[in-house]
Amino acid sequence: MILVYAETFEGKISDVTFELLRKARELGDEIWTVVIGNAEIEGLGASDKVIHVEGERFNNPALHRYVLRKLIEKYKPKKILIGNTPIGIDLALGIMPTLVSCVDLDSKAKVVSYGGKVFVEVEFEGIYLINRGSFEPLKVDGEVEVEKVSIDVDKEIELLDVIKPEVDVDITKADVVVGVGRGAQNIVDLAEDLAESLGGVVGASRPLVDQGILPPSRQVGRSGRTISPKLYLALGISGAMEHVEGVKAKNVIAINKDRKAPIFRISRYGVVGDVEEIVPLLLERLR
Amino acid sequence: MICVIVRAVPDLVEGLEIEERDVRPYRYIANELDEYAVEHAVSLKEKYNERVEVIGIASEDAYDEIDESLYMAIAKGVDKAYKVKIPKTTSYKIADALSDFLKKFDIILTGTLAVDEFYGVLGATIADKLDIPYVGGVRSIEIEGDSVIVKKELGGGAYLVLKVKKPALFGILSLEKPPRYVPISKLRSVMRSAEIEELKVKVEEDVLDVRFLEPPKPEVEFIDGDPEEVAEKLAEIIRGLIS
Ligand SMILES: Cc1cc2nc3c(=O)[nH]c(=O)nc-3n(C[C@H](O)[C@H](O)[C@H](O)COP(=O)(O)OP(=O)(O)OC[C@H]3O[C@@H](n4cnc5c(N)ncnc54)[C@H](O)[C@@H]3O)c2cc1C
């Protein structure tokens, strides 16, 4: 039996769940989808059965790992599929081997690691934390058997509050995004000018947001936003999986001094060079 | 008492040699998120007067390189540093070996993930081994009596605010303010005076059945030439793509 973790937040099943269901179906085994917390059970028709662990207390995603642990002990699934998201990553467990950043699983599991610079094939069975976007979603409406299960959790983790983001600029709607990474941290001003001249906005990789150079609303990637512009111009961004997961651009152009930077794998055009040298020249021509 | 776990990881900027059964980095550095964990621990010390210890984990070829980040941690305010040498192994074996040492701490911090970590998540594994709560993706920590209040990132600037009973382990993902600056002179003086204790625990070997592969060649069209030429060609391409 394959257990699929339906990620829920504020009563809604997250899209990544349907991607996992696509792969689970392909694997051919019986599928049980587990929903933890109060949520509307919708679109899970690809599963053979839904295990629902209800309760106000379990609307707190931080308790899900403890519910999951009990479910694993109870049902002994061979494979557990979880989305590698800010919520999913906490479901890595110590009681069962966990594979992080998985992009496919058949006879062997495939993983992208070392910031996207190494692909790994591994003989594995256990918990798979699967990167978003690895499979096409499979959302099936219709009846599915729901079994309600009650679980006791002794860990004291209380959800006090949910803080919603302040959004200054919505980068998800822009036609052009100029992305700045650690390699472009000295030329953020130029990137702003470049974005302006192209009628676009500036987005960023995580380190620039962490350093307070740009606000969280600008972050592209797993723990940021997903953008789908006509053009994404990636400046000094290495292209770690966590970043490129949020890039659904029609065209990507990357400038990076490392020819082996993973960002080039999602790029249509690339320049191997120094952004501090090229961007000013480019700006002159586009103004 | 607080403990921070710091791992030596491959420096991705310096490149890697990929062999079928092994990945050989040219250089190691401390895992960035673990260094963030040190920052959080030092802030907790400053605010609540907590004792902070740090433990460095490194393989044979990174065993000397981890020293610098441990000395740096001391320079920032950590009270004591340990280090432990590991063979080719996994988080599960590291957790087995360290749980005895770690059980005396009531707050344990480490990075949520490391760049070379794909089999098991160290923080989560240790927490489960000790049977204490684990929360990853943490951005801020405050102590409130016998609990800890943390902000956990949900992405895109959204957070969960959680109250967690101690003892607990947290995976750190970010900082609320830039890391402390340590002058080289201070680091040098710490390196002369402070001592790093080698922790005598045996971490078992754990070898996975893995194959490491070079990623596929990108299908990108590289634009070559001197910077002026490149800028000219790029500008033309960009105009074409957005019109
Ligand atoms: C749980 C989790 C969630 C995460 N979520 C996200 C996320 O949402 N978004 C995100 O972006 N990251 C995220 N990360 C971080 C991610 O793993 C990478 O660390 C990050 O994307 C790296 O950012 P970067 O490419 O800017 O920096 P680096 O990896 O340091 O790369 C800098 C690049 O710039 C190049 N460079 C340097 N100088 C120059 C120059 N002068 N000219 C041209 N090129 C230059 C270098 O060759 C290098 O490729 C997450 C990590 C974790 C663990």
XYZ file of C-alpha atoms and ligand atoms in Angstrom:
583
model
C 0.000 0.000 0.000
C 1.175 3.523 -0.785
C 0.294 6.285 1.624
C -0.107 9.754 0.136
C -0.018 12.703 2.517
C -2.603 15.261 1.515
C -1.113 18.583 2.488
C -3.826 20.813 3.850
C -3.776 24.314 5.060
C -6.715 26.252 6.404
C -9.098 23.530 5.322
C -7.952 23.223 1.745
C -5.972 20.460 0.063
C -2.798 21.805 -1.567
C -2.145 21.211 -5.266
C 1.041 19.239 -4.679
C -1.131 16.422 -3.315
C -2.598 15.801 -6.762
C 0.873 15.582 -8.264
C 1.733 12.846 -5.774
C -1.469 11.007 -6.650
C -0.444 10.917 -10.320
C 2.781 9.130 -9.451
C 1.104 6.863 -6.909
C -1.373 5.738 -9.599
C 1.453 5.011 -11.980
C 3.159 2.835 -9.380
C 0.101 0.606 -9.425
C -0.208 -0.287 -5.754
C -3.259 0.404 -3.596
C -3.382 4.079 -2.561
C -4.525 5.450 0.760
C -4.547 9.199 1.074
C -4.302 10.648 4.538
C -5.960 13.948 5.384
C -5.065 15.423 8.750
C -7.117 18.202 10.304
C -10.478 19.576 9.312
C -10.512 19.859 5.549
C -12.855 19.543 2.674
C -12.141 16.219 1.001
C -12.119 17.048 -2.675
C -10.478 15.760 -5.825
C -8.974 12.691 -4.134
C -10.801 10.232 -6.396
C -7.525 8.718 -7.562
C -7.109 7.130 -4.132
C -8.621 3.806 -3.140
C -9.341 5.102 0.311
C -9.029 8.271 2.369
C -7.924 8.134 5.992
C -9.215 11.234 7.725
C -7.791 12.242 11.078
C -10.096 15.052 12.105
C -9.900 17.515 14.934
C -9.458 21.205 15.531
C -6.084 20.541 17.135
C -4.787 18.966 13.945
C -5.396 22.103 11.926
C -1.904 22.783 13.209
C 0.461 21.404 10.519
C 3.267 21.147 13.075
C 1.463 18.176 14.654
C 1.092 16.261 11.411
C 4.441 14.505 11.711
C 3.278 12.916 14.958
C -0.032 11.816 13.473
C 1.799 10.402 10.471
C 4.182 8.532 12.735
C 1.260 6.800 14.436
C -0.377 5.999 11.111
C 2.829 4.442 9.832
C 3.088 2.282 12.933
C -0.543 1.252 12.537
C -0.776 0.546 8.813
C 2.852 -0.159 7.879
C 2.779 1.332 4.372
C 5.795 0.572 2.184
C 5.955 3.920 0.489
C 4.847 7.298 1.763
C 4.614 10.185 -0.671
C 4.814 13.730 0.668
C 5.298 17.067 -1.098
C 8.666 18.667 -0.384
C 7.154 21.952 0.762
C 7.619 24.135 3.854
C 5.021 21.962 5.598
C 6.117 18.665 4.049
C 9.794 18.992 4.946
C 8.908 18.669 8.634
C 7.441 15.238 7.940
C 10.890 13.745 7.502
C 10.930 11.139 10.246
C 13.478 9.350 12.334
C 11.495 6.111 12.471
C 11.643 5.495 8.744
C 14.186 6.368 6.068
C 13.310 9.649 4.385
C 14.481 10.738 0.955
C 14.589 14.492 0.425
C 14.272 16.362 -2.865
C 13.064 13.347 -4.794
C 11.979 13.961 -8.400
C 10.983 10.454 -9.481
C 10.611 6.954 -8.144
C 10.350 3.697 -9.986
C 12.648 0.772 -9.354
C 15.075 3.382 -8.142
C 14.416 6.803 -6.709
C 15.884 9.890 -8.330
C 17.033 12.849 -6.321
C 18.465 16.230 -7.181
C 21.014 17.281 -4.600
C 24.051 19.486 -3.998
C 22.168 22.618 -5.035
C 21.187 20.991 -8.344
C 24.755 20.060 -9.245
C 24.442 16.318 -8.676
C 21.747 13.822 -9.630
C 21.426 10.782 -7.425
C 19.878 7.383 -8.064
C 19.182 5.344 -5.000
C 17.714 1.995 -4.064
C 15.098 3.143 -1.601
C 11.821 2.489 0.123
C 10.365 4.722 2.812
C 9.234 8.329 2.925
C 9.685 10.271 -0.301
C 9.677 14.058 -0.041
C 8.869 14.894 -3.633
C 9.651 18.223 -5.235
C 6.735 20.237 -6.479
C 6.245 20.136 -10.224
C 7.718 16.642 -10.634
C 4.431 15.179 -11.932
C 1.289 16.423 -13.633
C -1.533 16.820 -11.124
C -4.251 14.147 -11.108
C -7.378 15.576 -9.572
C -10.345 13.227 -9.752
C -13.758 14.184 -8.488
C -16.184 11.569 -7.289
C -16.916 9.273 -4.422
C -14.132 7.784 -2.412
C -14.322 5.698 0.747
C -13.423 7.800 3.788
C -12.374 6.142 7.010
C -12.255 8.378 10.066
C -9.429 7.523 12.387
C -8.659 9.093 15.720
C -5.083 9.486 16.847
C -3.557 10.665 20.089
C -0.531 12.911 19.984
C 1.410 13.648 23.156
C 3.718 16.335 21.754
C 2.890 19.814 22.993
C 3.001 22.118 20.006
C 0.321 24.751 19.968
C -0.596 26.915 16.986
C -0.868 30.478 18.293
C -1.231 32.429 15.102
C -0.886 32.458 11.336
C 0.839 35.525 9.939
C -0.148 36.459 6.400
C 2.333 38.182 4.123
C 2.374 41.853 3.357
C 2.518 42.119 -0.393
C 4.025 45.289 -1.867
C 4.426 43.983 -5.389
C 2.815 40.882 -6.811
C 5.640 39.221 -8.750
C 3.382 36.335 -9.777
C 1.523 38.532 -12.250
C 4.459 40.275 -13.926
C 5.344 39.703 -17.588
C 9.009 40.287 -16.974
C 10.884 39.371 -13.820
C 14.516 40.271 -13.271
C 15.796 37.844 -10.655
C 18.726 38.794 -8.478
C 20.788 36.209 -6.642
C 23.805 36.269 -4.390
C 26.024 36.887 -7.408
C 24.087 40.075 -8.163
C 23.767 41.467 -4.672
C 25.892 44.490 -5.510
C 23.796 45.496 -8.493
C 20.270 45.332 -7.148
C 19.782 49.001 -8.121
C 20.774 48.265 -11.692
C 18.442 45.281 -11.703
C 15.621 47.570 -10.556
C 16.393 49.931 -13.450
C 16.560 47.049 -15.864
C 13.215 45.715 -14.653
C 11.687 49.146 -14.976
C 12.933 49.620 -18.509
C 11.360 46.284 -19.454
C 8.087 47.020 -17.682
C 8.798 44.292 -15.164
C 9.627 43.756 -11.511
C 12.568 42.504 -9.498
C 12.423 39.065 -7.920
C 15.086 37.438 -5.763
C 16.622 34.235 -4.551
C 16.352 33.393 -0.902
C 19.748 34.696 0.305
C 18.897 38.241 -0.794
C 15.675 38.134 1.137
C 17.426 36.606 4.143
C 19.912 39.439 4.150
C 17.087 41.937 4.127
C 18.102 43.361 0.739
C 14.648 42.655 -0.684
C 11.333 41.858 1.061
C 9.920 38.295 1.253
C 7.245 39.183 -1.306
C 10.031 39.188 -3.923
C 11.325 35.695 -3.223
C 10.976 33.158 -6.000
C 10.895 29.466 -5.138
C 9.772 26.795 -2.761
C 9.457 29.072 0.211
C 8.618 32.053 -1.967
C 6.300 32.507 -4.901
C 5.842 30.856 -8.264
C 6.220 33.205 -11.203
C 5.084 32.666 -14.783
C 6.369 35.641 -16.778
C 7.152 35.787 -20.481
C 10.750 36.454 -19.542
C 12.782 35.654 -16.459
C 16.209 37.204 -16.452
C 18.243 35.403 -13.790
C 21.257 37.399 -12.618
C 23.841 35.669 -10.423
C 21.452 32.906 -9.409
C 22.855 29.389 -9.168
C 19.543 27.681 -9.875
C 19.092 25.438 -6.839
C 15.993 23.222 -7.031
C 14.356 25.260 -4.294
C 14.622 28.295 -6.542
C 13.795 26.912 -9.988
C 10.723 25.185 -8.606
C 9.139 28.622 -8.533
C 10.094 29.528 -12.099
C 7.429 28.692 -14.670
C 8.609 31.283 -17.176
C 8.154 30.963 -20.928
C 11.744 32.067 -21.462
C 14.653 32.166 -19.093
C 17.874 34.026 -19.767
C 20.637 33.539 -17.233
C 23.871 35.384 -16.624
C 26.246 33.518 -14.355
C 30.001 33.230 -14.128
C 29.847 29.487 -13.557
C 29.253 27.575 -16.797
C 28.077 24.620 -14.709
C 25.451 26.601 -12.776
C 22.212 24.575 -12.771
C 20.227 27.679 -13.787
C 21.397 27.086 -17.367
C 19.394 23.866 -17.426
C 16.157 25.816 -17.434
C 17.464 28.619 -19.642
C 16.863 29.249 -23.310
C 19.778 31.675 -23.535
C 22.779 31.934 -21.307
C 25.762 34.155 -20.759
C 28.821 32.943 -18.910
C 30.094 36.155 -17.432
C 30.112 38.747 -14.701
C 26.770 40.468 -14.090
C 28.554 43.539 -12.791
C 30.148 43.939 -16.194
C 27.278 42.905 -18.456
C 24.213 44.350 -16.765
C 25.326 48.012 -17.025
C 26.034 47.542 -20.740
C 22.706 45.817 -21.230
C 20.873 48.565 -19.392
C 22.407 51.235 -21.649
C 20.979 49.428 -24.646
C 17.536 48.802 -23.260
C 16.791 52.177 -21.750
C 20.988 24.910 28.053
C 21.204 25.229 24.287
C 23.157 23.132 21.793
C 23.800 23.963 18.162
C 24.802 21.341 15.629
C 27.058 22.526 12.820
C 27.960 20.368 9.826
C 30.753 20.721 7.325
C 29.330 20.572 3.802
C 30.764 20.827 0.281
C 31.397 24.360 -0.901
C 29.349 24.410 -4.093
C 31.101 27.495 -5.386
C 34.377 25.586 -5.600
C 32.924 22.719 -7.606
C 32.655 18.991 -7.122
C 34.128 15.885 -8.620
C 31.350 13.447 -9.332
C 32.252 9.775 -9.311
C 29.727 7.002 -9.606
C 29.919 6.069 -5.917
C 31.161 9.308 -4.458
C 31.071 13.067 -4.648
C 34.364 14.752 -3.853
C 34.213 18.435 -3.027
C 37.255 20.617 -3.612
C 36.537 22.441 -0.397
C 34.271 22.247 2.633
C 32.489 25.027 4.482
C 30.089 25.142 7.401
C 26.474 24.639 6.400
C 25.024 28.121 6.094
C 21.771 27.293 7.871
C 23.731 25.777 10.761
C 25.579 29.070 11.056
C 22.206 30.789 11.222
C 21.400 28.423 14.076
C 24.505 29.683 15.888
C 23.232 33.248 15.446
C 19.888 32.347 16.994
C 21.571 30.553 19.889
C 23.808 33.516 20.637
C 20.791 35.839 20.585
C 19.060 33.568 23.088
C 22.138 33.698 25.267
C 22.182 37.496 25.148
C 18.489 37.757 25.874
C 17.897 35.003 28.404
C 21.365 34.299 29.691
C 21.302 30.716 28.444
C 24.472 28.672 28.209
C 25.224 27.723 24.607
C 27.361 24.858 23.345
C 28.108 23.919 19.789
C 29.010 20.605 18.240
C 30.727 20.363 14.874
C 30.230 17.289 12.724
C 32.697 16.593 9.953
C 34.085 13.752 7.916
C 37.800 12.985 7.883
C 38.572 15.334 4.973
C 36.637 18.234 6.505
C 37.724 17.647 10.072
C 40.142 20.572 10.170
C 37.950 22.855 8.124
C 35.133 22.729 10.656
C 37.399 24.376 13.261
C 37.079 27.824 11.783
C 33.324 27.902 12.124
C 33.555 26.545 15.668
C 36.037 29.256 16.622
C 33.773 31.746 14.911
C 30.878 30.483 17.030
C 32.955 31.003 20.170
C 33.925 34.481 18.999
C 30.235 35.243 18.645
C 29.546 34.137 22.218
C 29.150 30.366 22.321
C 30.453 28.961 25.626
C 31.933 25.688 24.524
C 32.720 23.822 21.316
C 32.946 20.105 20.624
C 33.603 18.251 17.456
C 33.032 14.752 16.231
C 34.493 12.866 13.292
C 32.122 10.856 11.138
C 32.710 8.091 8.602
C 30.623 7.708 5.447
C 27.265 7.599 7.096
C 23.706 8.907 7.346
C 21.679 11.113 9.678
C 20.224 8.008 11.278
C 23.594 6.777 12.505
C 24.660 10.255 13.573
C 21.467 10.558 15.607
C 22.123 7.183 17.231
C 25.612 8.225 18.240
C 24.819 11.743 19.446
C 21.527 11.286 21.262
C 23.221 10.457 24.537
C 25.293 13.637 24.440
C 22.353 15.761 23.311
C 19.746 14.673 25.820
C 20.921 17.126 28.499
C 20.010 20.175 26.389
C 16.557 21.668 26.458
C 16.852 23.570 23.191
C 18.731 22.081 20.252
C 19.193 24.057 17.043
C 20.532 23.122 13.652
C 19.969 24.057 10.014
C 16.733 22.761 8.496
C 18.722 21.086 5.758
C 22.228 20.888 4.333
C 23.162 21.039 0.637
C 24.327 17.419 0.529
C 21.529 16.067 2.679
C 19.125 13.854 0.780
C 18.844 10.762 2.955
C 17.207 11.693 6.235
C 16.967 15.137 7.815
C 19.426 15.365 10.690
C 17.412 17.627 13.017
C 14.184 15.689 12.577
C 15.978 12.383 13.039
C 17.687 13.434 16.256
C 14.434 14.847 17.651
C 12.630 11.587 16.987
C 15.463 9.629 18.514
C 15.223 11.774 21.667
C 11.429 11.713 21.396
C 11.157 15.501 21.646
C 9.172 17.918 19.424
C 10.686 19.012 16.129
C 9.828 22.055 14.041
C 11.793 22.979 10.923
C 11.777 26.082 8.724
C 12.219 28.313 11.758
C 12.930 32.038 11.476
C 12.671 33.318 15.047
C 12.797 31.949 18.586
C 11.767 33.372 21.943
C 11.774 31.601 25.280
C 8.658 31.837 27.443
C 8.899 29.871 30.682
C 9.040 26.171 29.910
C 8.110 26.765 26.280
C 9.585 28.272 23.178
C 7.713 30.492 20.758
C 8.873 30.073 17.184
C 7.931 31.514 13.843
C 7.919 28.841 11.162
C 8.067 29.852 7.509
C 5.253 28.783 5.235
C 6.708 30.540 2.222
C 5.981 33.800 0.468
C 6.195 35.737 3.725
C 3.588 33.701 5.641
C 4.386 32.183 9.035
C 3.001 29.895 11.678
C 3.531 31.071 15.229
C 3.974 28.005 17.421
C 4.360 27.419 21.117
C 6.491 24.359 21.748
C 7.159 22.732 25.114
C 10.830 22.240 25.982
C 12.926 20.178 25.438
C 12.636 20.578 21.694
C 14.706 20.679 18.536
C 14.376 23.311 15.838
C 15.545 23.357 12.239
C 16.586 26.898 11.357
C 15.904 28.342 7.924
C 16.454 32.068 8.242
C 17.454 35.056 10.304
C 15.487 38.122 11.214
C 18.546 40.327 11.134
C 21.907 40.009 9.374
C 24.556 37.813 11.031
C 26.928 39.348 13.575
C 30.179 40.713 12.334
C 33.271 39.299 13.979
C 36.525 41.215 13.493
C 39.419 39.044 12.319
C 41.469 40.123 15.341
C 38.846 38.707 17.671
C 38.664 35.464 15.731
C 42.455 35.162 15.864
C 42.546 35.672 19.591
C 39.824 33.042 20.081
C 41.797 30.640 17.901
C 44.790 31.124 20.162
C 42.991 30.755 23.468
C 39.874 28.611 23.044
C 39.815 24.863 22.862
C 37.659 22.545 20.855
C 36.968 19.287 22.653
C 36.847 16.121 20.596
C 33.772 14.183 21.529
C 34.594 10.526 21.848
C 31.549 8.868 20.411
C 31.528 6.272 17.708
C 29.392 7.042 14.688
C 28.644 3.859 12.753
C 29.220 3.643 9.041
C 26.149 3.533 6.813
C 26.709 3.139 3.109
C 23.796 3.590 0.757
C 23.272 1.907 -2.551
C 23.563 5.093 -4.593
C 24.811 6.250 -7.930
C 25.883 9.850 -8.382
C 25.439 11.308 -11.837
C 26.442 14.454 -13.675
C 23.276 16.398 -14.461
C 22.267 16.357 -18.124
C 23.910 18.963 -20.340
C 21.708 22.015 -20.567
C 20.039 22.792 -23.878
C 20.837 26.442 -23.451
C 22.155 28.603 -26.258
C 25.210 30.382 -24.879
C 25.856 33.877 -26.143
C 29.561 34.409 -26.606
C 31.720 37.387 -27.352
C 33.218 40.338 -25.533
C 30.927 42.056 -23.015
C 29.858 44.764 -25.503
C 28.905 42.175 -28.107
C 27.128 40.030 -25.545
C 25.117 43.006 -24.290
C 24.185 43.937 -27.845
C 22.986 40.430 -28.695
C 21.182 40.058 -25.381
C 19.341 43.337 -25.810
C 18.142 42.223 -29.207
C 16.970 38.847 -27.911
C 15.185 40.454 -24.972
C 13.381 42.937 -27.199
C 12.258 40.033 -29.356
C 10.980 37.996 -26.447
C 8.903 40.689 -24.799
C 7.428 42.383 -27.816
C 13.751 24.512 2.923
C 14.430 25.433 1.968
C 13.682 26.302 1.220
C 14.292 27.152 0.307
N 13.520 27.992 -0.435
C 14.093 28.771 -1.360
C 13.319 29.652 -2.177
O 12.085 29.743 -2.057
N 13.954 30.408 -3.096
C 15.311 30.362 -3.265
O 15.828 31.079 -4.125
N 16.064 29.572 -2.483
C 15.496 28.783 -1.532
N 16.291 28.000 -0.745
C 17.761 28.168 -0.827
C 18.393 27.432 -1.986
O 18.711 26.121 -1.583
C 19.698 28.120 -2.426
O 20.560 28.206 -1.324
C 19.481 29.521 -2.988
O 18.503 29.489 -3.998
C 20.776 30.044 -3.548
O 20.618 31.376 -3.959
P 21.591 32.032 -5.033
O 21.526 31.254 -6.280
O 21.280 33.479 -5.110
O 23.012 31.936 -4.332
P 24.238 30.975 -4.591
O 23.828 29.564 -4.626
O 25.296 31.421 -3.676
O 24.656 31.319 -6.096
C 25.201 32.502 -6.517
C 25.468 32.333 -8.000
O 25.956 33.553 -8.511
C 27.052 33.302 -9.383
N 27.870 34.513 -9.322
C 28.599 34.990 -8.304
N 29.131 36.180 -8.616
C 28.724 36.471 -9.884
C 28.943 37.547 -10.759
N 29.671 38.608 -10.401
N 28.380 37.490 -11.984
C 27.630 36.431 -12.368
N 27.392 35.379 -11.564
C 27.929 35.401 -10.341
C 27.720 32.064 -8.845
O 28.387 31.367 -9.876
C 26.516 31.265 -8.322
O 25.993 30.413 -9.324
C 15.690 27.151 0.166
C 16.451 26.281 0.931
C 15.848 25.425 1.829
C 16.708 24.519 2.628
